[in-house]
PDB file of C-alpha atoms in Angstrom:
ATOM      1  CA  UNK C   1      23.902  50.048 -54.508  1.00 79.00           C
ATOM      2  CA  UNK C   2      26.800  48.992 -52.601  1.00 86.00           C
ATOM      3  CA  UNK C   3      25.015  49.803 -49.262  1.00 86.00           C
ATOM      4  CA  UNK C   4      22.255  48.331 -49.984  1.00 89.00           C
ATOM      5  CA  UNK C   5      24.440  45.010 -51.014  1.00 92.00           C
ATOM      6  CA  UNK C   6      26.227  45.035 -47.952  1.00 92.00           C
ATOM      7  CA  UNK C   7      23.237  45.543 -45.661  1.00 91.00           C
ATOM      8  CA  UNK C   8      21.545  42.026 -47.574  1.00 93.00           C
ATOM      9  CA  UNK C   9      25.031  40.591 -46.984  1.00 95.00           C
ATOM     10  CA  UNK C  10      24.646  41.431 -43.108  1.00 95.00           C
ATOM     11  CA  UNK C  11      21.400  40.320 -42.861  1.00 94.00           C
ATOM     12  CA  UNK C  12      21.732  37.083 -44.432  1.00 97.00           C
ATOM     13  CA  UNK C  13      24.852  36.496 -41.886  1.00 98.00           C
ATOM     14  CA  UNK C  14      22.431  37.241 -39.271  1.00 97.00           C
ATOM     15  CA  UNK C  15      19.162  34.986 -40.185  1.00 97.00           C
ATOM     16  CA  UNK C  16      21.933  32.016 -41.008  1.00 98.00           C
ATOM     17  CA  UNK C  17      23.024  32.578 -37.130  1.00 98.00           C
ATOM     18  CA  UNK C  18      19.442  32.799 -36.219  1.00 98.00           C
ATOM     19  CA  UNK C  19      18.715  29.520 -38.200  1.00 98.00           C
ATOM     20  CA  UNK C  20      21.486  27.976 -36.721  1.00 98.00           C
ATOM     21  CA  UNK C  21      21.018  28.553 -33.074  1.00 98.00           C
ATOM     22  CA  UNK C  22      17.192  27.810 -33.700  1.00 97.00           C
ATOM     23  CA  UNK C  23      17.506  24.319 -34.884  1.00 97.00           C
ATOM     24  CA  UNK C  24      19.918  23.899 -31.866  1.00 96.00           C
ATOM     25  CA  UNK C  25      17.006  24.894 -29.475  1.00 95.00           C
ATOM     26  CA  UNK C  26      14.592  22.416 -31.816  1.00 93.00           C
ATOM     27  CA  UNK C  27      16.964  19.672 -31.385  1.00 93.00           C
ATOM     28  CA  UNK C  28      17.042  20.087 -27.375  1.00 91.00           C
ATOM     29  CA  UNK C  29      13.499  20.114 -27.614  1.00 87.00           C
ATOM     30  CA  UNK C  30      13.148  16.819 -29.031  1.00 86.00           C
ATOM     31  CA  UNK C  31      14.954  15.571 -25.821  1.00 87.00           C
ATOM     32  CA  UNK C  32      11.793  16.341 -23.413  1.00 86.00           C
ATOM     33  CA  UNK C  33       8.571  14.842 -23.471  1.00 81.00           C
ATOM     34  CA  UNK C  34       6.062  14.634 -25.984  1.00 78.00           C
ATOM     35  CA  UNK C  35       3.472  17.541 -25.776  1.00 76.00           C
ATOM     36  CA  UNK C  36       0.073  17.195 -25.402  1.00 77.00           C
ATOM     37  CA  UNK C  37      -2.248  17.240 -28.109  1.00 79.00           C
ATOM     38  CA  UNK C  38      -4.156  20.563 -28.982  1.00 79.00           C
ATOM     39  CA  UNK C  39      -8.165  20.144 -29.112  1.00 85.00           C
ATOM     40  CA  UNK C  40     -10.222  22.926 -30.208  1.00 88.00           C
ATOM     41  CA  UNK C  41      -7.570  25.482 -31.565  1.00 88.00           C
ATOM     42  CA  UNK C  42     -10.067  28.124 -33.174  1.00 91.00           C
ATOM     43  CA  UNK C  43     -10.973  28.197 -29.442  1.00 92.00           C
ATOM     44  CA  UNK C  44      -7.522  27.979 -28.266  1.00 89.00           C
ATOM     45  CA  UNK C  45      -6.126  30.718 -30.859  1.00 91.00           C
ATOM     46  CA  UNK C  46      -8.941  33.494 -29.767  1.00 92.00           C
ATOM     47  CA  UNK C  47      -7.662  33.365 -26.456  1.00 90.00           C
ATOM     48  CA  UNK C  48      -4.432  33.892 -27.417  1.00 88.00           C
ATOM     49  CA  UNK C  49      -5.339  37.410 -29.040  1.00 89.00           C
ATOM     50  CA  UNK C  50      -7.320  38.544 -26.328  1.00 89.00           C
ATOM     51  CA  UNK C  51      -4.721  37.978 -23.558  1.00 88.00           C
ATOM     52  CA  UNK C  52      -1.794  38.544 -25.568  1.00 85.00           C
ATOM     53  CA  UNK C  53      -2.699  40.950 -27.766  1.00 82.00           C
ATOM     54  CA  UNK C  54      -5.744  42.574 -25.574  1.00 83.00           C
ATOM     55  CA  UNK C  55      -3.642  42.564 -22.657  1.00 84.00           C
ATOM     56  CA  UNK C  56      -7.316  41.233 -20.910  1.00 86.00           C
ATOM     57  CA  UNK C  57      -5.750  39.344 -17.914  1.00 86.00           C
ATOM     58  CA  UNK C  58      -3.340  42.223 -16.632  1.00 86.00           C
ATOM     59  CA  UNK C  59      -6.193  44.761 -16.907  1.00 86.00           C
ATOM     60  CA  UNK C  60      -7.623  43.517 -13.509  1.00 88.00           C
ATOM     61  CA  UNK C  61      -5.430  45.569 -12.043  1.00 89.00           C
ATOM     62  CA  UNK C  62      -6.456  48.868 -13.512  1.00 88.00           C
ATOM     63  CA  UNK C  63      -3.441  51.075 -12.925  1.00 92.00           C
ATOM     64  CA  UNK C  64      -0.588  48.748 -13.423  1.00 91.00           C
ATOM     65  CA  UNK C  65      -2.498  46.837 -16.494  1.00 89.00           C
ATOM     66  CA  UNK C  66      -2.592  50.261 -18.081  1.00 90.00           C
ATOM     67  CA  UNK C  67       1.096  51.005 -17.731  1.00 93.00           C
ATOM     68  CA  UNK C  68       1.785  47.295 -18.679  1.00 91.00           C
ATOM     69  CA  UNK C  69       0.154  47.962 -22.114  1.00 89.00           C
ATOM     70  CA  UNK C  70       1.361  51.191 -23.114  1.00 92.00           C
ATOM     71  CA  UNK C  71       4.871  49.055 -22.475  1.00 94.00           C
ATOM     72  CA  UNK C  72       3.629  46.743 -24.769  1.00 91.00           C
ATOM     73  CA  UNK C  73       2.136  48.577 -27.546  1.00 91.00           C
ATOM     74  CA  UNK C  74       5.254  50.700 -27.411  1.00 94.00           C
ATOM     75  CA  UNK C  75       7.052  47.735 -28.340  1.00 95.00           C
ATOM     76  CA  UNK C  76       4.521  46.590 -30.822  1.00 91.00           C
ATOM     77  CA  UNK C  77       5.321  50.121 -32.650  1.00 93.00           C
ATOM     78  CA  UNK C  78       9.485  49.494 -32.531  1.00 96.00           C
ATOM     79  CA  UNK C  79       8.643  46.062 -34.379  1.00 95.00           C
ATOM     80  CA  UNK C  80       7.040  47.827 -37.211  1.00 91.00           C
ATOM     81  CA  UNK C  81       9.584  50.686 -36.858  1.00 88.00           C
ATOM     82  CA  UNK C  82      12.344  47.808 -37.351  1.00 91.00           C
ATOM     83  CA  UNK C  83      10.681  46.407 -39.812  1.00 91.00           C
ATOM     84  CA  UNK C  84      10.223  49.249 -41.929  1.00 87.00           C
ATOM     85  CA  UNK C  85      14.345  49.917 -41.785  1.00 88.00           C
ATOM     86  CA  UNK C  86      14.639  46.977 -42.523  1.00 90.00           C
ATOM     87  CA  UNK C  87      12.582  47.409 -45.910  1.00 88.00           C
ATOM     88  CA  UNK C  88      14.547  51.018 -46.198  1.00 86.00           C
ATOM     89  CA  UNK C  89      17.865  49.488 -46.010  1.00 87.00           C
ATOM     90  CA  UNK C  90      17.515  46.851 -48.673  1.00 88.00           C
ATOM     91  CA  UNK C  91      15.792  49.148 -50.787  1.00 86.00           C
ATOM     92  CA  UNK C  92      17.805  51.740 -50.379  1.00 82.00           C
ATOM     93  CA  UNK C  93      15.187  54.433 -49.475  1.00 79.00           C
ATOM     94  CA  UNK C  94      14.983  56.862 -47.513  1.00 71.00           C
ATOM     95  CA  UNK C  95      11.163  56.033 -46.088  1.00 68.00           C
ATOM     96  CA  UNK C  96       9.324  53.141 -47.295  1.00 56.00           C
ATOM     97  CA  UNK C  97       6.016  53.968 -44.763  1.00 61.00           C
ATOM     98  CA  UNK C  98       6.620  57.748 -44.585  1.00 63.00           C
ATOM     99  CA  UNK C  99       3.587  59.886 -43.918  1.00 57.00           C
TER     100      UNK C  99
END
């Protein structure tokens, strides 16, 4: 229980620095122009996944596109790999998504 206390105590350090430094960035923002309006953002949003997420644009270059996404995906899988220790550390299990 202590661990597990300790580990929330980090962690709440850590967002509060994130918080902090973010509305820094958000206030520096607010010095620069105003952005343009977004039209059509169903439109706007599919896009997003296929390039982003579908890694379409980089595949027209067959070889390096593939390499490129493995990269990606590879860091797609640490995310949920952080996550879930994350999840195991303020639970205080062992393996939250073991299989």
């Amino acid at each position: 229980m202590t661990r597990q206390i300790i580990f929330a105590a980090v962690l709440l350090i850590t967002l509060g620095i994130f918080s902090w430094t973010l509305n820094r960035l958000i206030k520096y923002f607010k010095f620069t122009r105003p952005a343009f309006p977004i039209r059509d953002f169903g439109k706007r949003f599919s896009l997003t996944l296929k390039v982003a997420f579908g890694q379409t644009k980089i595949f027209r270059r067959p070889v390096i596109g593939f390499f490129h996404a493995l990269v990606f995906w590879g860091f797609c899988i640490i995310l949920f790999g952080s996550i879930e220790m994350v999840i195991d550390g303020l639970a205080g299990s062992e393996r939250a998504l073991h299989f």
